[in-house]
Amino acid sequence: MLGLALTLAGPVWAQRAVSVTVAGNQIVGTGTVAIVLACQGDENAIGFSVTFNPAVVRYDGFTAGAGARGATIIPNDSQKTRGKVGFAVAAAPGATFSAGPRQLVVLKFTTLAAARAT
């Protein structure tokens, strides 16, 4: 099991819905995890962290999601070997993310061989 947890920065984000989507509900080998924000149309930036079990999967990087076009994405993967990566995603100055579900970041993971054997 991948065992992902998502933490949003700031109290205002408690009012926002964020979902984590894993294709097929599981990563076998190499796979992706999409982070989707249910935007209300007034968001300019968001910060979040994702935790995972580093004994089960290896974090291999990210790509910008389709809903992050024109946004600046700043990753912090300094703790990836401990199972935590963080992101700041900011729309262009004066812009906001459009209302509706917006895929901001797509994370890449690989299941470790020892985890696949169990």
PDB file of C-alpha atoms in Angstrom:
ATOM      1  CA  MET A   1       0.000   0.000   0.000  1.00  0.00           C
ATOM      2  CA  LEU A   2       1.298   3.425  -0.948  1.00  0.00           C
ATOM      3  CA  GLY A   3       0.206   5.115   2.280  1.00  0.00           C
ATOM      4  CA  LEU A   4       0.043   8.748   1.168  1.00  0.00           C
ATOM      5  CA  ALA A   5      -1.035  11.574   3.429  1.00  0.00           C
ATOM      6  CA  LEU A   6      -1.612  15.155   2.316  1.00  0.00           C
ATOM      7  CA  THR A   7      -1.200  18.222   4.519  1.00  0.00           C
ATOM      8  CA  LEU A   8      -2.200  21.719   3.405  1.00  0.00           C
ATOM      9  CA  ALA A   9      -0.529  24.884   4.649  1.00  0.00           C
ATOM     10  CA  GLY A  10      -2.583  27.618   6.281  1.00  0.00           C
ATOM     11  CA  PRO A  11      -5.988  27.640   8.022  1.00  0.00           C
ATOM     12  CA  VAL A  12      -7.926  28.864   4.976  1.00  0.00           C
ATOM     13  CA  TRP A  13      -7.180  25.600   3.186  1.00  0.00           C
ATOM     14  CA  ALA A  14      -9.300  23.676   5.670  1.00  0.00           C
ATOM     15  CA  GLN A  15     -12.212  25.057   3.645  1.00  0.00           C
ATOM     16  CA  ARG A  16     -10.861  23.674   0.363  1.00  0.00           C
ATOM     17  CA  ALA A  17     -11.200  20.106  -0.862  1.00  0.00           C
ATOM     18  CA  VAL A  18      -8.056  18.418  -2.081  1.00  0.00           C
ATOM     19  CA  SER A  19      -7.918  14.924  -3.475  1.00  0.00           C
ATOM     20  CA  VAL A  20      -5.139  12.495  -4.192  1.00  0.00           C
ATOM     21  CA  THR A  21      -5.713  10.280  -7.218  1.00  0.00           C
ATOM     22  CA  VAL A  22      -3.681   7.136  -7.827  1.00  0.00           C
ATOM     23  CA  ALA A  23      -4.344   5.422 -11.135  1.00  0.00           C
ATOM     24  CA  GLY A  24      -5.800   1.997 -10.363  1.00  0.00           C
ATOM     25  CA  ASN A  25      -5.720   2.831  -6.617  1.00  0.00           C
ATOM     26  CA  GLN A  26      -2.223   1.362  -6.379  1.00  0.00           C
ATOM     27  CA  ILE A  27       1.227   1.829  -7.834  1.00  0.00           C
ATOM     28  CA  VAL A  28       2.887  -1.310  -9.098  1.00  0.00           C
ATOM     29  CA  GLY A  29       6.299  -0.594 -10.543  1.00  0.00           C
ATOM     30  CA  THR A  30       6.275   3.061 -11.608  1.00  0.00           C
ATOM     31  CA  GLY A  31       3.172   5.218 -11.365  1.00  0.00           C
ATOM     32  CA  THR A  32       1.797   8.664 -10.757  1.00  0.00           C
ATOM     33  CA  VAL A  33      -0.262  10.387  -8.096  1.00  0.00           C
ATOM     34  CA  ALA A  34      -2.269  13.493  -9.049  1.00  0.00           C
ATOM     35  CA  ILE A  35      -2.919  16.263  -6.516  1.00  0.00           C
ATOM     36  CA  VAL A  36      -6.230  17.988  -7.346  1.00  0.00           C
ATOM     37  CA  LEU A  37      -7.560  21.144  -5.658  1.00  0.00           C
ATOM     38  CA  ALA A  38     -11.287  21.955  -5.768  1.00  0.00           C
ATOM     39  CA  CYS A  39     -10.750  25.650  -6.511  1.00  0.00           C
ATOM     40  CA  GLN A  40     -13.316  28.277  -5.618  1.00  0.00           C
ATOM     41  CA  GLY A  41     -11.816  30.718  -8.109  1.00  0.00           C
ATOM     42  CA  ASP A  42     -10.181  33.027  -5.575  1.00  0.00           C
ATOM     43  CA  GLU A  43      -6.994  31.055  -4.877  1.00  0.00           C
ATOM     44  CA  ASN A  44      -3.686  32.532  -5.954  1.00  0.00           C
ATOM     45  CA  ALA A  45      -1.343  30.096  -4.204  1.00  0.00           C
ATOM     46  CA  ILE A  46      -1.284  26.924  -2.145  1.00  0.00           C
ATOM     47  CA  GLY A  47       1.322  25.109  -0.109  1.00  0.00           C
ATOM     48  CA  PHE A  48       1.106  21.429   0.780  1.00  0.00           C
ATOM     49  CA  SER A  49       3.179  18.449   1.758  1.00  0.00           C
ATOM     50  CA  VAL A  50       2.780  14.792   0.939  1.00  0.00           C
ATOM     51  CA  THR A  51       4.056  12.027   3.176  1.00  0.00           C
ATOM     52  CA  PHE A  52       4.623   8.452   2.053  1.00  0.00           C
ATOM     53  CA  ASN A  53       6.282   5.293   3.258  1.00  0.00           C
ATOM     54  CA  PRO A  54       9.855   5.362   1.883  1.00  0.00           C
ATOM     55  CA  ALA A  55      10.227   1.643   2.633  1.00  0.00           C
ATOM     56  CA  VAL A  56       7.463   0.983   0.079  1.00  0.00           C
ATOM     57  CA  VAL A  57       7.902   3.640  -2.627  1.00  0.00           C
ATOM     58  CA  ARG A  58      10.594   5.966  -3.934  1.00  0.00           C
ATOM     59  CA  TYR A  59       9.689   9.535  -4.939  1.00  0.00           C
ATOM     60  CA  ASP A  60      10.965  10.137  -8.496  1.00  0.00           C
ATOM     61  CA  GLY A  61       9.919  13.749  -9.108  1.00  0.00           C
ATOM     62  CA  PHE A  62       6.903  15.632 -10.392  1.00  0.00           C
ATOM     63  CA  THR A  63       5.362  17.345 -13.377  1.00  0.00           C
ATOM     64  CA  ALA A  64       3.016  20.315 -13.446  1.00  0.00           C
ATOM     65  CA  GLY A  65      -0.626  19.308 -13.586  1.00  0.00           C
ATOM     66  CA  ALA A  66      -2.942  20.559 -16.331  1.00  0.00           C
ATOM     67  CA  GLY A  67      -4.576  23.005 -13.879  1.00  0.00           C
ATOM     68  CA  ALA A  68      -1.249  24.656 -13.019  1.00  0.00           C
ATOM     69  CA  ARG A  69      -0.617  26.230 -16.420  1.00  0.00           C
ATOM     70  CA  GLY A  70       1.324  29.443 -16.015  1.00  0.00           C
ATOM     71  CA  ALA A  71       1.888  28.792 -12.301  1.00  0.00           C
ATOM     72  CA  THR A  72       5.214  28.671 -10.524  1.00  0.00           C
ATOM     73  CA  ILE A  73       5.837  25.374  -8.719  1.00  0.00           C
ATOM     74  CA  ILE A  74       8.513  25.240  -6.053  1.00  0.00           C
ATOM     75  CA  PRO A  75       9.257  21.724  -4.765  1.00  0.00           C
ATOM     76  CA  ASN A  76      11.062  20.861  -1.543  1.00  0.00           C
ATOM     77  CA  ASP A  77      12.288  17.291  -1.725  1.00  0.00           C
ATOM     78  CA  SER A  78      15.045  17.593   0.873  1.00  0.00           C
ATOM     79  CA  GLN A  79      13.246  15.008   3.050  1.00  0.00           C
ATOM     80  CA  LYS A  80      12.232  12.572   0.305  1.00  0.00           C
ATOM     81  CA  THR A  81      14.351   9.771   1.792  1.00  0.00           C
ATOM     82  CA  ARG A  82      12.328  10.230   4.999  1.00  0.00           C
ATOM     83  CA  GLY A  83       9.023  10.055   3.101  1.00  0.00           C
ATOM     84  CA  LYS A  84       8.045  13.710   2.791  1.00  0.00           C
ATOM     85  CA  VAL A  85       7.946  16.203  -0.081  1.00  0.00           C
ATOM     86  CA  GLY A  86       6.485  19.699  -0.053  1.00  0.00           C
ATOM     87  CA  PHE A  87       5.252  22.079  -2.725  1.00  0.00           C
ATOM     88  CA  ALA A  88       4.332  25.721  -3.152  1.00  0.00           C
ATOM     89  CA  VAL A  89       2.188  26.435  -6.223  1.00  0.00           C
ATOM     90  CA  ALA A  90       1.501  30.063  -7.141  1.00  0.00           C
ATOM     91  CA  ALA A  91      -0.498  31.506 -10.022  1.00  0.00           C
ATOM     92  CA  ALA A  92       1.003  34.429 -11.938  1.00  0.00           C
ATOM     93  CA  PRO A  93       0.872  37.781 -10.097  1.00  0.00           C
ATOM     94  CA  GLY A  94      -2.699  39.097 -10.105  1.00  0.00           C
ATOM     95  CA  ALA A  95      -4.100  35.806 -11.440  1.00  0.00           C
ATOM     96  CA  THR A  96      -6.130  33.116  -9.687  1.00  0.00           C
ATOM     97  CA  PHE A  97      -6.809  29.458 -10.348  1.00  0.00           C
ATOM     98  CA  SER A  98     -10.136  29.018 -12.188  1.00  0.00           C
ATOM     99  CA  ALA A  99     -13.058  27.614 -10.191  1.00  0.00           C
ATOM    100  CA  GLY A 100     -13.497  23.855 -10.298  1.00  0.00           C
ATOM    101  CA  PRO A 101     -11.190  20.877  -9.863  1.00  0.00           C
ATOM    102  CA  ARG A 102      -7.630  21.736 -10.886  1.00  0.00           C
ATOM    103  CA  GLN A 103      -4.850  19.174 -11.131  1.00  0.00           C
ATOM    104  CA  LEU A 104      -1.885  21.091  -9.735  1.00  0.00           C
ATOM    105  CA  VAL A 105       0.925  18.551  -9.495  1.00  0.00           C
ATOM    106  CA  VAL A 106       1.478  14.976 -10.644  1.00  0.00           C
ATOM    107  CA  LEU A 107       3.939  13.080  -8.470  1.00  0.00           C
ATOM    108  CA  LYS A 108       5.982  10.153  -9.751  1.00  0.00           C
ATOM    109  CA  PHE A 109       6.689   7.120  -7.564  1.00  0.00           C
ATOM    110  CA  THR A 110       8.276   3.707  -8.003  1.00  0.00           C
ATOM    111  CA  THR A 111       7.345   0.743  -5.818  1.00  0.00           C
ATOM    112  CA  LEU A 112      10.490  -0.727  -4.295  1.00  0.00           C
ATOM    113  CA  ALA A 113      11.308  -4.344  -5.155  1.00  0.00           C
ATOM    114  CA  ALA A 114      11.160  -5.468  -1.505  1.00  0.00           C
ATOM    115  CA  ALA A 115       7.625  -4.046  -1.181  1.00  0.00           C
ATOM    116  CA  ARG A 116       6.470  -5.770  -4.379  1.00  0.00           C
ATOM    117  CA  ALA A 117       7.672  -9.133  -3.063  1.00  0.00           C
ATOM    118  CA  THR A 118       5.379  -9.016  -0.013  1.00  0.00           C
TER     119      THR A 118
END
